[in-house]
Amino acid sequence: MTNEIEMDLDTASPLERRIHEFYAALPPAERKLADLVLQFPGDLAAYSATELSELAGVSKAAVTRFFKRIGFASFDEARRQSREARDRGSPIYLATSAQSGTVGPVDPGTFFNDEIQALQRTLHKLDAAAVARVCTRIAGARRIVVIGHRNSYHLAGYLRGLLGQIRPNVLLFPGPGETPGDHLADLGAEDLVIVVAMRRRRAQISNIMKSVADLGVPIVLITDPTARGLPALAKETLVCETASGFLFDTYTPAHAVLRLLAVDLSRQLGQKGRTHLKAIERLHEQLNELEQ
Amino acid sequence: MTNEIEMDLDTASPLERRIHEFYAALPPAERKLADLVLQFPGDLAAYSATELSELAGVSKAAVTRFFKRIGFASFDEARRQSREARDRGSPIYLATSAQSGTVGPVDPGTFFNDEIQALQRTLHKLDAAAVARVCTRIAGARRIVVIGHRNSYHLAGYLRGLLGQIRPNVLLFPGPGETPGDHLADLGAEDLVIVVAMRRRRAQISNIMKSVADLGVPIVLITDPTARGLPALAKETLVCETASGFLFDTYTPAHAVLRLLAVDLSRQLGQKGRTHLKAIERLHEQLNELEQ
DNA sequence: CCGCCTATAAAACAGTAGTTTCAATTATGT
DNA sequence: ACATAATTGAAACTACTGTTTTATAGGCGG
């Protein structure tokens, strides 16, 4: 090859850049591949060269030639780089490298980016069907008790507030000065317990869940990926990412999931729930409590 | 409750669900793998079984056994399913328009996209210098009282929790059964009041801020773009977006901003080597300690 | 029309991925 | 304590991946 020098300049540039660079000079079959890859941004790394060839309707050999033509040593190198480019933004990467350890003011843009990535990871792992099932349970339950300790207390309170706007008989546990059993003792199979248990849980939460489960009360668990034994005790589990490149876990994904539940539930209940919501708003207006 | 419509078994049992189902019965080596996969930030499908075995520190054989044990025909089937699940949630495939008016279940991807947009709008309007000034005030205040009602109560509680981990004398107001004045009466100019007042404020908050300001106590206000008269009463104001295409306002941007304050503050205190540094170190230890 | 070059896919090839086997090791039950 | 079962990694194995080779077809200038 004549352009050896240009080659090593390329090593740092991302995949798409290279494609565009060579796009005009690409033969038909390889252009098909280029179009496919550009249309599939993100997880090239998840596909094999054989699959790409099938999706593009070209031969396997074309795939090999294509990636060599745009400057990679091999398809495997392209895959690896694509994957690493994706993971580089990951909070776990950041945690071990620059951001977490550095001193000095935090760049808000970097910080928000970190939050957004946590949201995306949560979405990626979120089971939409499970969300729907949880909503059905919430809609159908006679009473609902929301449980959350420590870090999860505010989340639990938030969820209670949301659900309380949509349907009656939603309780927060523990309320101020309550001891275990106050609300839990007389629960039954028609009721529902929602446990919010994000990282740094108390061991106690496991015991509570066990005794609740023994009563035959279904449990919905909202937790982070590090929960190990807990999901086995629950009927449904929704996992929210908490890992962040910065100090303190993030609970924005959990926040989003809780609101998603509320939004979905209100849709599911349709007019019935909406009237409840409207009723509350009208009440507030009448009491003149609202500023605007 | 009657059982819902039966679903496609393949799509109804995503990877994580299966892992949790079998987790308790997993032998040590395979449990290592389970933990790795659960905490995996990126896309499982982008990694090979060999790489997973190396990352988890087990043999390749263990990877094969693991995926078979949790119910997949092979590693390849697991990879394929994981990949398909990811593509379903990929932002590119989702309509960007909010579906506020429509009925029917909410698509999680669209919903999360909505949240992300709210975060980005917040970031754009955020004044980084104001964040820094607020941090300086928080660092220097003798006592801090965090105030939040209604929708803002959980946010206020969250902020109190964060700040309480970093510095002493951070109070939440109102605590359970407290009346206005309990904490506020003896505040002075060296103290700081942080008011969290997102939309659907009570008119009362304005009165509280006035009387606090009359005492000469500086106020930091965290609110949404609809706040009218309030910022005039505060020394600093941080604005967080709450508007959403879906039912209910979103508080994830507010959440993010609060955590940003805490992160920034901890850096600021650490950098200046103040007396709280020791507390910060302890915090790091706490956050790093393994649990459960 | 012809030689030359490029593009392409099919087939041969080499390397590696994931699986299976197996012996050593560790748990478990009696 | 013993025997049995389960777990594990190393190594043999197989199947498939990506690459290279090869032959054919097509384009372009002479």
XYZ file of C-alpha atoms (C1' of nucleotides) in Angstrom:
644
model
C 0.000 0.000 0.000
C 1.129 3.486 -0.758
C -0.569 5.342 2.051
C 1.058 3.819 5.080
C 1.377 7.143 6.771
C -2.304 7.903 6.574
C -3.013 4.544 8.085
C -1.733 5.201 11.528
C -3.554 8.483 11.656
C -6.680 6.471 11.297
C -6.143 4.260 14.264
C -7.721 6.764 16.611
C -10.658 7.772 14.456
C -14.010 6.161 14.895
C -15.577 3.696 12.560
C -18.105 5.974 10.947
C -15.506 8.521 10.123
C -13.560 5.976 8.170
C -16.602 4.824 6.287
C -17.443 8.328 5.169
C -13.889 8.918 4.195
C -13.861 6.041 1.790
C -17.512 6.004 0.920
C -17.227 7.605 -2.510
C -14.609 5.113 -3.642
C -16.529 2.095 -2.459
C -17.610 -0.597 -4.923
C -21.308 -1.558 -4.957
C -21.201 -4.581 -2.676
C -19.097 -2.819 -0.101
C -21.302 0.228 -0.309
C -24.194 -1.967 0.690
C -22.202 -2.894 3.728
C -21.357 0.711 4.464
C -25.010 1.637 4.345
C -25.894 -1.235 6.616
C -23.274 -0.368 9.171
C -24.167 3.318 9.141
C -27.769 2.420 9.664
C -26.800 0.196 12.569
C -24.807 2.590 14.641
C -23.756 1.374 18.009
C -23.629 -2.313 18.172
C -21.612 -3.408 15.258
C -19.624 -5.297 17.832
C -22.574 -7.516 18.541
C -22.703 -8.878 15.019
C -20.398 -11.299 13.282
C -18.979 -10.749 9.845
C -21.032 -13.629 8.540
C -24.246 -12.083 9.812
C -23.357 -8.739 8.320
C -22.777 -10.371 4.978
C -26.186 -11.997 5.125
C -27.925 -8.814 6.222
C -26.305 -6.845 3.446
C -26.796 -9.546 0.887
C -23.159 -9.860 -0.034
C -20.538 -12.497 0.373
C -18.439 -12.996 3.454
C -15.388 -12.095 1.450
C -16.868 -8.689 0.745
C -17.049 -8.009 4.470
C -13.417 -8.815 4.955
C -12.393 -6.644 2.040
C -14.613 -3.820 3.188
C -13.093 -3.495 6.614
C -9.613 -3.753 5.242
C -10.346 -1.127 2.666
C -11.467 1.404 5.214
C -8.279 0.939 7.115
C -8.679 -1.768 9.707
C -6.240 -4.603 9.936
C -9.108 -7.047 10.138
C -12.767 -7.292 10.893
C -11.881 -8.280 14.402
C -9.941 -5.087 14.964
C -12.914 -3.055 13.782
C -15.202 -4.906 16.129
C -12.891 -4.443 19.040
C -12.491 -0.738 18.444
C -16.187 -0.215 18.031
C -16.837 -1.977 21.264
C -14.208 -0.097 23.164
C -15.458 3.215 21.841
C -18.794 2.350 23.352
C -17.454 1.247 26.677
C -15.161 4.201 27.017
C -18.061 6.424 28.004
C -19.182 3.957 30.586
C -19.141 5.173 34.169
C -17.124 2.199 35.213
C -14.439 3.331 32.852
C -14.628 6.829 34.203
C -14.509 5.611 37.746
C -11.133 4.057 37.271
C -9.753 6.808 35.101
C -9.889 10.553 35.125
C -13.188 11.728 36.507
C -13.662 10.058 39.824
C -10.181 10.592 41.113
C -9.601 14.128 39.962
C -10.069 17.159 42.049
C -11.435 20.472 40.949
C -14.908 21.468 39.862
C -17.069 18.995 38.042
C -18.009 19.785 34.491
C -21.812 19.738 34.407
C -21.830 18.423 30.868
C -19.708 15.433 31.811
C -21.834 14.868 34.837
C -25.110 14.940 32.959
C -23.641 12.680 30.360
C -22.910 10.215 33.092
C -26.509 10.397 34.215
C -27.770 9.875 30.698
C -25.617 6.828 30.283
C -26.965 5.360 33.465
C -30.457 5.916 32.093
C -29.564 4.216 28.864
C -28.051 1.243 30.569
C -31.162 0.926 32.660
C -33.398 1.107 29.625
C -31.297 -1.429 27.861
C -31.718 -3.945 30.613
C -35.314 -3.063 31.379
C -37.845 -5.742 30.651
C -40.849 -3.984 29.120
C -43.048 -6.998 29.671
C -42.156 -7.008 33.347
C -43.102 -3.346 33.593
C -46.491 -4.159 32.129
C -46.989 -7.047 34.534
C -46.064 -4.875 37.486
C -48.607 -2.290 36.373
C -51.286 -4.928 36.183
C -50.503 -5.976 39.705
C -50.560 -2.404 40.937
C -53.877 -1.800 39.226
C -55.451 -4.904 40.656
C -54.192 -4.873 44.214
C -56.573 -4.119 47.052
C -53.976 -2.343 49.131
C -50.408 -1.440 48.326
C -47.573 -1.015 50.771
C -44.391 0.617 49.538
C -41.271 -0.217 51.510
C -37.929 1.526 51.326
C -35.082 2.090 53.743
C -32.042 4.302 53.741
C -31.157 5.323 50.200
C -34.421 3.924 48.967
C -36.603 5.811 51.391
C -37.012 8.847 49.185
C -37.685 6.709 46.169
C -40.330 4.797 48.073
C -41.916 8.048 49.184
C -41.874 9.337 45.649
C -43.558 6.198 44.397
C -46.171 6.377 47.088
C -46.886 9.947 46.097
C -47.258 9.007 42.451
C -49.450 5.987 43.031
C -51.500 7.843 45.607
C -52.515 10.284 42.914
C -53.816 7.488 40.754
C -55.426 5.029 43.100
C -56.472 4.730 46.735
C -54.983 2.606 49.507
C -51.308 3.170 48.891
C -49.275 3.190 52.080
C -45.682 4.001 52.830
C -43.785 1.836 55.222
C -42.225 2.562 57.531
C -44.013 5.774 58.315
C -42.653 7.959 61.088
C -42.271 5.945 64.260
C -43.725 2.753 62.911
C -42.470 -0.682 63.753
C -42.460 -3.648 61.418
C -45.790 -5.375 61.412
C -48.031 -2.374 61.759
C -49.146 -2.477 58.191
C -47.742 -5.777 57.189
C -49.508 -8.142 59.551
C -52.935 -8.032 57.975
C -51.854 -8.103 54.346
C -53.053 -10.897 52.108
C -52.790 -12.322 48.642
C -54.981 -9.581 47.139
C -52.595 -6.934 48.360
C -49.217 -5.941 46.981
C -45.939 -5.006 48.567
C -43.492 -2.956 46.560
C -39.975 -3.098 47.933
C -37.489 -0.472 46.828
C -34.056 -1.743 47.796
C -31.189 0.016 46.116
C -27.587 -0.689 46.936
C -26.375 -0.481 50.478
C -29.432 -2.294 51.642
C -29.948 -3.344 55.177
C -29.853 -7.061 55.731
C -33.206 -6.575 57.387
C -34.918 -6.065 54.058
C -34.383 -9.693 53.227
C -36.141 -10.776 56.403
C -39.042 -8.453 55.787
C -39.466 -9.823 52.313
C -39.368 -13.371 53.566
C -42.085 -12.843 56.126
C -44.207 -10.910 53.669
C -43.815 -13.660 51.112
C -44.772 -16.220 53.747
C -48.062 -14.389 54.183
C -48.734 -15.032 50.525
C -48.434 -11.374 49.632
C -46.954 -10.819 46.184
C -43.858 -8.668 46.124
C -42.565 -6.353 43.439
C -38.891 -5.584 43.870
C -37.193 -2.519 42.539
C -33.472 -2.776 42.965
C -30.049 -2.384 41.383
C -27.957 -4.988 39.595
C -26.113 -6.020 42.734
C -29.162 -7.540 44.375
C -28.492 -11.213 44.577
C -30.833 -13.272 46.645
C -33.690 -10.801 46.721
C -35.232 -11.320 43.287
C -35.993 -14.917 44.196
C -38.361 -13.656 46.892
C -40.261 -11.367 44.551
C -42.873 -12.066 41.912
C -41.435 -9.370 39.711
C -38.149 -7.501 39.728
C -37.242 -4.271 37.999
C -33.557 -3.477 37.888
C -32.295 0.089 37.862
C -28.686 1.021 37.311
C -26.981 2.939 40.105
C -23.318 2.805 39.149
C -21.816 6.141 38.297
C -18.438 7.517 37.478
C -18.843 10.057 40.236
C -19.090 9.914 43.943
C -22.440 8.631 45.213
C -24.690 6.245 43.364
C -27.220 7.745 41.016
C -30.918 7.231 41.537
C -32.165 9.039 38.483
C -32.750 5.791 36.590
C -34.766 4.455 39.493
C -36.669 7.709 39.517
C -37.459 7.351 35.845
C -38.612 3.779 36.236
C -40.957 4.716 39.045
C -42.507 7.474 37.007
C -42.771 5.120 34.066
C -44.791 2.810 36.271
C -47.097 5.636 37.247
C -47.543 6.826 33.684
C -48.178 3.335 32.429
C -50.568 2.603 35.248
C -52.588 5.731 34.628
C -52.937 4.736 31.009
C -53.954 1.260 31.962
C -56.585 2.449 34.363
C -57.739 4.893 31.746
C -60.644 7.024 32.658
C -61.026 5.636 36.130
C -57.571 6.646 37.252
C -57.721 9.911 35.435
C -60.826 10.946 37.238
C -59.092 10.208 40.492
C -56.252 12.428 39.377
C -58.598 15.158 38.275
C -60.455 14.950 41.533
C -57.309 15.584 43.474
C -56.298 18.497 41.332
C -59.692 20.085 41.650
C -59.537 19.662 45.371
C -56.243 21.465 45.535
C -57.505 24.264 43.394
C -60.492 24.728 45.611
C -58.339 24.858 48.676
C -56.275 27.500 46.950
C -53.105 25.829 47.984
C -51.487 26.150 44.636
C -49.523 29.109 43.634
C -50.157 28.795 39.953
C -56.443 -11.889 39.680
C -56.750 -13.862 36.514
C -53.643 -14.624 34.626
C -52.864 -12.414 31.708
C -52.379 -13.470 28.149
C -49.607 -15.968 27.718
C -46.542 -14.472 26.163
C -43.837 -15.725 23.935
C -41.650 -17.673 26.279
C -38.476 -16.688 24.532
C -38.983 -12.978 24.875
C -40.647 -13.240 28.244
C -37.499 -14.632 29.876
C -34.677 -12.244 29.376
C -31.230 -13.071 30.499
C -31.323 -11.314 33.826
C -34.562 -12.885 34.799
C -33.149 -16.324 34.221
C -30.039 -15.544 36.187
C -32.045 -14.428 39.180
C -34.197 -17.476 38.921
C -31.257 -19.818 39.249
C -28.947 -17.630 41.239
C -29.380 -19.343 44.588
C -28.548 -22.737 43.122
C -25.455 -21.573 41.293
C -22.030 -23.057 42.106
C -19.216 -20.620 42.921
C -17.577 -20.326 39.551
C -20.849 -19.831 37.778
C -21.936 -17.346 40.383
C -18.897 -15.286 39.538
C -20.168 -15.236 35.997
C -23.663 -14.333 37.116
C -22.330 -11.396 39.090
C -20.230 -10.282 36.175
C -23.103 -10.414 33.735
C -25.514 -8.678 36.101
C -23.159 -5.815 36.721
C -22.057 -5.603 33.158
C -22.245 -2.041 31.933
C -22.291 -2.711 28.231
C -23.670 -5.196 25.870
C -23.147 -8.799 26.675
C -23.577 -9.659 23.018
C -20.461 -7.708 22.153
C -18.267 -10.032 24.158
C -17.263 -13.575 23.445
C -17.554 -16.448 25.849
C -13.808 -16.615 26.045
C -13.584 -12.991 27.069
C -16.257 -13.447 29.683
C -14.365 -16.375 31.126
C -11.256 -14.252 31.396
C -13.083 -11.316 32.914
C -14.729 -13.521 35.487
C -11.612 -15.541 36.156
C -13.115 -18.895 35.358
C -12.586 -21.446 32.642
C -14.260 -21.361 29.281
C -16.049 -24.534 30.195
C -17.699 -22.755 33.100
C -19.204 -20.229 30.716
C -20.771 -22.923 28.620
C -22.122 -24.715 31.652
C -23.454 -21.512 33.118
C -25.540 -20.521 30.132
C -26.882 -24.011 29.763
C -27.802 -24.175 33.402
C -29.877 -21.028 33.272
C -31.835 -22.429 30.412
C -30.259 -21.439 27.153
C -29.472 -24.001 24.522
C -26.037 -22.525 24.086
C -23.989 -19.423 24.688
C -24.781 -18.350 21.188
C -28.501 -18.411 21.831
C -28.029 -16.266 24.912
C -25.952 -13.800 22.954
C -28.509 -13.613 20.217
C -31.366 -12.970 22.583
C -29.453 -10.377 24.511
C -28.645 -8.597 21.311
C -32.208 -8.604 20.135
C -33.400 -7.250 23.432
C -30.933 -4.430 23.079
C -32.005 -3.550 19.572
C -35.557 -3.292 20.724
C -34.641 -0.563 23.181
C -32.264 1.233 20.905
C -33.046 4.952 20.657
C -32.645 4.917 16.901
C -35.628 2.708 16.481
C -37.839 4.820 18.631
C -40.047 7.681 17.673
C -38.776 10.825 19.285
C -42.201 12.363 19.614
C -43.771 12.139 22.995
C -46.981 10.208 23.160
C -48.720 12.199 25.820
C -52.134 12.060 24.258
C -52.202 8.452 23.189
C -53.577 5.581 25.123
C -52.143 2.119 25.488
C -48.919 0.984 27.126
C -45.981 3.343 27.172
C -42.918 2.373 25.256
C -40.047 2.489 27.747
C -37.641 3.658 25.085
C -39.752 6.655 24.224
C -40.252 7.407 27.860
C -36.559 7.308 28.691
C -35.861 9.436 25.688
C -38.222 11.992 27.119
C -36.324 11.927 30.389
C -33.030 12.346 28.618
C -34.320 15.353 26.758
C -35.413 16.930 30.003
C -31.916 16.372 31.372
C -30.385 17.975 28.330
C -32.642 20.994 28.483
C -31.708 21.390 32.115
C -28.032 21.144 31.328
C -28.273 23.785 28.630
C -29.843 26.286 30.943
C -27.670 25.416 33.906
C -25.266 28.081 35.023
C -22.055 26.309 35.975
C -20.803 29.353 37.817
C -23.955 29.460 39.900
C -23.458 25.811 40.810
C -19.964 26.627 41.980
C -21.192 29.586 44.036
C -23.879 27.462 45.642
C -21.281 24.887 46.573
C -19.151 27.542 48.177
C -22.092 28.665 50.243
C -22.891 25.118 51.264
C -19.293 24.516 52.227
C -19.072 27.668 54.301
C -22.407 27.688 56.093
C -22.590 27.030 59.802
C -25.900 25.272 59.637
C -27.993 24.292 56.647
C -31.729 23.870 56.575
C -33.248 22.183 53.560
C -36.881 23.008 52.914
C -39.238 21.191 50.577
C -42.962 20.634 50.470
C -45.177 18.301 48.493
C -43.454 17.246 45.318
C -40.246 18.748 46.546
C -40.246 16.970 49.861
C -38.494 13.878 48.586
C -35.979 15.944 46.714
C -35.271 17.921 49.842
C -34.864 14.731 51.803
C -32.513 13.374 49.189
C -30.423 16.513 49.308
C -30.295 16.442 53.064
C -29.115 12.847 52.904
C -26.382 13.720 50.447
C -25.131 16.783 52.262
C -25.377 15.031 55.595
C -22.820 12.532 54.383
C -20.394 15.284 53.566
C -20.766 17.843 56.333
C -22.439 18.219 59.713
C -25.418 20.336 60.686
C -27.702 19.731 57.783
C -31.347 19.715 58.764
C -34.505 18.846 56.926
C -37.535 21.012 57.340
C -40.253 20.284 58.032
C -39.442 17.114 59.904
C -42.308 14.902 60.988
C -44.802 16.926 63.010
C -42.839 20.118 62.976
C -44.352 23.521 62.623
C -42.773 26.475 60.852
C -40.334 28.259 63.061
C -38.904 25.342 64.961
C -35.636 25.397 63.110
C -35.966 28.667 61.352
C -36.261 31.080 64.242
C -32.649 31.018 65.372
C -30.986 31.044 61.978
C -28.583 33.819 61.071
C -26.454 35.199 58.295
C -23.788 32.476 58.693
C -26.393 29.823 58.032
C -27.947 28.758 54.771
C -31.444 27.814 53.757
C -31.902 25.702 50.657
C -35.418 25.816 49.328
C -36.524 23.134 46.903
C -39.714 24.357 45.295
C -40.715 22.563 42.147
C -43.970 23.215 40.386
C -47.191 22.754 42.291
C -45.724 24.831 45.066
C -47.745 25.906 48.001
C -48.264 29.611 48.275
C -46.881 29.279 51.765
C -43.351 28.735 50.488
C -43.200 32.329 49.417
C -44.040 33.490 52.928
C -41.477 31.211 54.465
C -38.801 32.538 52.149
C -39.719 36.107 52.949
C -39.434 35.637 56.672
C -36.192 33.709 56.316
C -34.768 36.443 54.108
C -35.853 39.038 56.646
C -33.698 37.278 59.207
C -30.740 37.875 56.917
C -30.333 34.207 56.123
C -29.085 33.589 52.579
C -31.322 31.381 50.495
C -30.477 29.020 47.684
C -33.490 28.227 45.566
C -33.860 25.112 43.485
C -36.902 25.331 41.309
C -38.394 24.884 37.860
C -38.730 27.432 35.051
C -42.220 28.473 36.108
C -41.157 30.069 39.374
C -42.000 33.765 39.161
C -41.401 35.835 42.235
C -39.314 33.385 44.180
C -35.850 33.880 42.669
C -35.903 37.507 43.780
C -35.938 36.303 47.371
C -32.947 34.026 46.908
C -29.225 34.706 46.651
C -28.807 31.949 44.123
C -31.258 30.052 41.976
C -30.769 26.798 40.125
C -33.434 25.974 37.570
C -34.364 22.384 36.769
C -36.660 21.366 33.967
C -39.802 19.505 34.954
C -41.873 19.544 31.782
C -42.425 16.182 30.209
C -44.357 14.766 27.316
C -45.974 12.357 29.706
C -48.282 12.596 32.608
C -46.663 13.922 35.796
C -43.732 16.274 35.913
C -40.291 14.777 35.886
C -37.885 15.315 38.745
C -34.946 13.429 37.354
C -33.194 16.648 36.256
C -33.649 18.062 39.742
C -32.286 14.829 41.101
C -29.251 15.117 38.898
C -28.611 18.706 39.882
C -28.763 17.863 43.565
C -26.271 15.076 43.138
C -24.090 17.371 41.087
C -24.050 19.767 44.022
C -23.015 17.006 46.371
C -20.292 15.732 44.056
C -18.971 19.194 43.447
C -19.066 20.030 47.111
C -17.137 16.944 48.089
C -14.476 17.848 45.544
C -14.344 21.399 46.755
C -13.944 20.358 50.355
C -11.398 17.742 49.472
C -9.358 20.128 47.401
C -9.142 22.792 50.044
C -8.126 20.261 52.624
C -10.562 21.419 55.203
C -11.484 19.616 58.323
C -14.170 17.692 56.541
C -11.620 15.890 54.501
C -11.478 13.192 57.094
C -15.202 12.733 56.774
C -14.846 12.485 53.033
C -12.318 9.736 53.364
C -14.626 7.889 55.638
C -17.360 8.373 53.098
C -15.240 6.801 50.425
C -14.614 3.832 52.626
C -18.286 3.465 53.320
C -19.194 3.676 49.693
C -16.574 1.174 48.712
C -17.287 -1.366 51.356
C -18.847 -4.513 50.122
C -22.193 -5.481 51.419
C -24.484 -8.426 51.458
C -11.920 -6.696 -30.507
C -8.752 -7.223 -27.211
C -5.861 -7.078 -23.029
C -5.875 -5.232 -18.457
C -7.787 -4.152 -14.228
C -11.372 -4.453 -10.749
C -15.178 -6.610 -8.432
C -17.351 -10.500 -6.921
C -18.693 -14.914 -4.914
C -17.560 -19.716 -4.363
C -14.479 -22.705 -2.498
C -10.372 -23.947 0.023
C -8.015 -22.791 4.051
C -6.411 -21.738 8.715
C -7.447 -20.290 13.119
C -10.244 -19.890 16.909
C -14.670 -20.151 19.161
C -17.497 -22.791 22.027
C -18.374 -27.509 23.458
C -17.422 -31.940 25.365
C -14.718 -35.161 27.752
C -12.144 -36.438 31.592
C -9.466 -36.570 35.663
C -8.605 -34.098 39.817
C -10.772 -31.757 43.518
C -14.066 -30.340 46.540
C -18.519 -30.676 48.743
C -22.261 -33.582 50.669
C -24.705 -37.242 52.766
C -24.636 -41.453 55.471
C -14.776 -41.701 57.943
C -16.204 -43.121 53.935
C -18.564 -43.180 49.626
C -20.979 -40.673 46.469
C -22.097 -36.705 43.996
C -21.004 -32.210 42.216
C -17.813 -28.784 40.587
C -13.927 -27.436 38.173
C -10.191 -26.425 34.664
C -7.181 -28.526 31.232
C -7.186 -30.532 27.138
C -9.181 -32.819 23.188
C -12.488 -31.967 19.906
C -15.642 -30.058 16.472
C -17.771 -26.700 14.030
C -17.786 -22.480 12.372
C -15.592 -17.920 11.636
C -13.018 -14.883 9.008
C -9.426 -14.934 5.553
C -7.212 -16.089 1.377
C -7.228 -18.068 -2.969
C -9.212 -18.840 -7.295
C -12.149 -18.429 -11.204
C -15.556 -15.830 -13.493
C -17.730 -11.692 -14.990
C -17.787 -7.023 -16.049
C -15.909 -2.459 -17.189
C -12.694 0.664 -19.575
C -9.228 2.387 -22.628
C -6.563 1.232 -26.465
